[in-house]
mmCIF file of C-alpha atoms in Angstrom:
data_model
loop_
_atom_site.group_PDB
_atom_site.id
_atom_site.type_symbol
_atom_site.label_atom_id
_atom_site.label_comp_id
_atom_site.label_asym_id
_atom_site.label_seq_id
_atom_site.Cartn_x
_atom_site.Cartn_y
_atom_site.Cartn_z
ATOM 1 C CA GLN R 95 -14.998 -65.311 -71.530
ATOM 2 C CA VAL R 96 -14.042 -66.664 -68.142
ATOM 3 C CA GLN R 97 -13.971 -70.419 -67.890
ATOM 4 C CA LEU R 98 -13.168 -72.811 -65.083
ATOM 5 C CA VAL R 99 -12.760 -76.312 -66.469
ATOM 6 C CA GLU R 100 -12.608 -79.169 -64.000
ATOM 7 C CA SER R 101 -11.160 -82.598 -64.624
ATOM 8 C CA GLY R 102 -10.052 -85.696 -62.766
ATOM 9 C CA GLY R 103 -13.285 -86.828 -61.172
ATOM 10 C CA GLY R 104 -14.720 -90.303 -61.238
ATOM 11 C CA LEU R 105 -15.041 -93.434 -59.157
ATOM 12 C CA VAL R 106 -12.616 -94.206 -56.355
ATOM 13 C CA GLN R 107 -12.593 -96.849 -53.629
ATOM 14 C CA PRO R 108 -12.786 -95.946 -49.941
ATOM 15 C CA GLY R 109 -9.323 -95.181 -48.646
ATOM 16 C CA GLY R 110 -8.079 -94.336 -52.106
ATOM 17 C CA SER R 111 -6.854 -91.103 -53.638
ATOM 18 C CA LEU R 112 -7.975 -88.791 -56.392
ATOM 19 C CA ARG R 113 -6.624 -85.587 -57.898
ATOM 20 C CA LEU R 114 -8.916 -82.903 -59.287
ATOM 21 C CA SER R 115 -7.767 -80.059 -61.503
ATOM 22 C CA CYS R 116 -9.428 -76.778 -62.423
ATOM 23 C CA ALA R 117 -7.960 -74.849 -65.335
ATOM 24 C CA ALA R 118 -8.872 -71.162 -65.429
ATOM 25 C CA SER R 119 -8.900 -68.964 -68.506
ATOM 26 C CA GLY R 120 -10.148 -65.501 -69.386
ATOM 27 C CA LEU R 121 -9.036 -63.965 -66.097
ATOM 28 C CA THR R 122 -5.910 -62.796 -64.345
ATOM 29 C CA PHE R 123 -5.435 -65.827 -62.163
ATOM 30 C CA THR R 124 -3.271 -64.091 -59.562
ATOM 31 C CA ASP R 125 -6.137 -61.687 -58.732
ATOM 32 C CA TYR R 126 -8.312 -64.555 -57.539
ATOM 33 C CA SER R 127 -8.707 -66.561 -54.422
ATOM 34 C CA MET R 128 -9.545 -70.133 -55.396
ATOM 35 C CA SER R 129 -11.774 -72.561 -53.558
ATOM 36 C CA TRP R 130 -13.351 -75.967 -53.807
ATOM 37 C CA TYR R 131 -16.988 -76.566 -52.929
ATOM 38 C CA ARG R 132 -18.951 -79.776 -52.986
ATOM 39 C CA GLN R 133 -22.605 -80.696 -52.895
ATOM 40 C CA ALA R 134 -24.168 -84.061 -52.209
ATOM 41 C CA PRO R 135 -27.782 -84.776 -53.216
ATOM 42 C CA GLY R 136 -30.219 -83.182 -50.782
ATOM 43 C CA LYS R 137 -27.480 -81.329 -48.921
ATOM 44 C CA GLU R 138 -26.205 -77.772 -48.899
ATOM 45 C CA ARG R 139 -23.189 -76.813 -50.927
ATOM 46 C CA GLU R 140 -20.128 -76.964 -48.698
ATOM 47 C CA LEU R 141 -17.003 -74.850 -48.885
ATOM 48 C CA PHE R 142 -14.232 -77.144 -47.756
ATOM 49 C CA ALA R 143 -10.933 -75.823 -49.125
ATOM 50 C CA SER R 144 -9.539 -72.467 -50.208
ATOM 51 C CA ILE R 145 -6.220 -70.925 -51.139
ATOM 52 C CA ASP R 146 -5.582 -67.206 -51.362
ATOM 53 C CA ASP R 147 -4.140 -65.296 -54.273
ATOM 54 C CA PHE R 148 -0.967 -63.869 -52.784
ATOM 55 C CA THR R 149 0.322 -65.802 -49.793
ATOM 56 C CA HIS R 150 -1.171 -69.117 -50.942
ATOM 57 C CA ARG R 151 -2.465 -69.535 -47.422
ATOM 58 C CA THR R 152 -4.880 -72.454 -47.214
ATOM 59 C CA ASN R 153 -7.974 -73.184 -45.163
ATOM 60 C CA TYR R 154 -9.874 -76.426 -44.740
ATOM 61 C CA ALA R 155 -13.165 -77.509 -43.293
ATOM 62 C CA ASP R 156 -12.996 -80.026 -40.479
ATOM 63 C CA SER R 157 -14.656 -82.581 -42.730
ATOM 64 C CA VAL R 158 -11.565 -82.812 -44.950
ATOM 65 C CA LYS R 159 -8.742 -81.496 -42.782
ATOM 66 C CA GLY R 160 -5.766 -83.811 -42.845
ATOM 67 C CA ARG R 161 -7.053 -85.716 -45.876
ATOM 68 C CA PHE R 162 -7.392 -83.184 -48.693
ATOM 69 C CA ALA R 163 -4.880 -80.637 -49.938
ATOM 70 C CA ILE R 164 -5.482 -77.634 -52.169
ATOM 71 C CA GLY R 165 -2.745 -76.084 -54.275
ATOM 72 C CA ARG R 166 -2.367 -73.679 -57.167
ATOM 73 C CA ASP R 167 -0.025 -73.148 -60.075
ATOM 74 C CA ASP R 168 -0.067 -69.465 -61.015
ATOM 75 C CA VAL R 169 1.925 -70.112 -64.184
ATOM 76 C CA GLN R 170 -0.564 -72.677 -65.457
ATOM 77 C CA SER R 171 -3.579 -70.824 -63.967
ATOM 78 C CA THR R 172 -4.710 -74.060 -62.393
ATOM 79 C CA VAL R 173 -5.947 -75.022 -58.959
ATOM 80 C CA TYR R 174 -5.656 -78.591 -57.714
ATOM 81 C CA LEU R 175 -7.261 -80.751 -55.105
ATOM 82 C CA ARG R 176 -5.521 -83.862 -53.825
ATOM 83 C CA MET R 177 -7.961 -86.157 -52.084
ATOM 84 C CA ASN R 178 -6.489 -88.843 -49.857
ATOM 85 C CA SER R 179 -8.130 -91.417 -47.607
ATOM 86 C CA VAL R 180 -11.483 -90.790 -49.236
ATOM 87 C CA LYS R 181 -14.698 -91.880 -47.562
ATOM 88 C CA PRO R 182 -18.153 -92.707 -48.931
ATOM 89 C CA GLN R 183 -19.415 -89.430 -47.471
ATOM 90 C CA ASP R 184 -17.028 -87.588 -49.791
ATOM 91 C CA THR R 185 -19.317 -88.560 -52.671
ATOM 92 C CA ALA R 186 -20.565 -85.311 -54.206
ATOM 93 C CA VAL R 187 -20.354 -82.975 -57.142
ATOM 94 C CA TYR R 188 -17.197 -80.916 -56.718
ATOM 95 C CA TYR R 189 -17.078 -77.302 -57.902
ATOM 96 C CA CYS R 190 -14.137 -75.049 -58.571
ATOM 97 C CA HIS R 191 -14.693 -71.435 -57.461
ATOM 98 C CA ALA R 192 -12.805 -68.213 -58.185
ATOM 99 C CA HIS R 193 -13.225 -64.918 -56.319
ATOM 100 C CA ASP R 194 -11.679 -61.607 -57.372
ATOM 101 C CA THR R 195 -10.019 -60.270 -54.220
ATOM 102 C CA ARG R 196 -9.564 -56.711 -55.492
ATOM 103 C CA ALA R 197 -13.025 -55.570 -54.362
ATOM 104 C CA ILE R 198 -15.525 -56.408 -51.640
ATOM 105 C CA ARG R 199 -18.016 -57.486 -54.290
ATOM 106 C CA GLY R 200 -15.460 -58.786 -56.709
ATOM 107 C CA ALA R 201 -16.504 -61.103 -59.491
ATOM 108 C CA VAL R 202 -17.044 -64.782 -58.745
ATOM 109 C CA TYR R 203 -16.966 -67.679 -61.148
ATOM 110 C CA TRP R 204 -17.896 -71.331 -60.908
ATOM 111 C CA GLY R 205 -16.775 -74.425 -62.665
ATOM 112 C CA GLN R 206 -19.317 -76.773 -64.178
ATOM 113 C CA GLY R 207 -18.983 -79.316 -61.393
ATOM 114 C CA ILE R 208 -17.509 -82.792 -61.559
ATOM 115 C CA GLN R 209 -18.751 -85.982 -59.957
ATOM 116 C CA VAL R 210 -16.688 -87.821 -57.373
ATOM 117 C CA THR R 211 -18.083 -91.148 -56.216
ATOM 118 C CA VAL R 212 -16.484 -93.111 -53.395
ATOM 119 C CA SER R 213 -17.663 -96.698 -53.487
ATOM 120 C CA PRO R 214 -16.229 -100.199 -53.241
#
């Protein structure tokens, strides 16, 4: 079955850096656009970074632009998120997301979510 397994979360100080990984299995990774979402308590889930399946073109929300970077390794079937200059408001559960780009209603899959806490 399809699995998206996230790792690398935890506690980080303001201004610090963190690297998240999401290892995909059970799918053809190159058919999927990959994204990162996050959700803080009491707030809506936010799409903040994505990378497409062919050109590797990236998009970022204004909230993270210039601080976070998304990348993918199609050999390892893994998507990454490098978080720099983190702020307390970055505290959230971070979710890896995969979308099959071959159809309008292509399959979507979610990781289990991983906690990132930014605190001194």
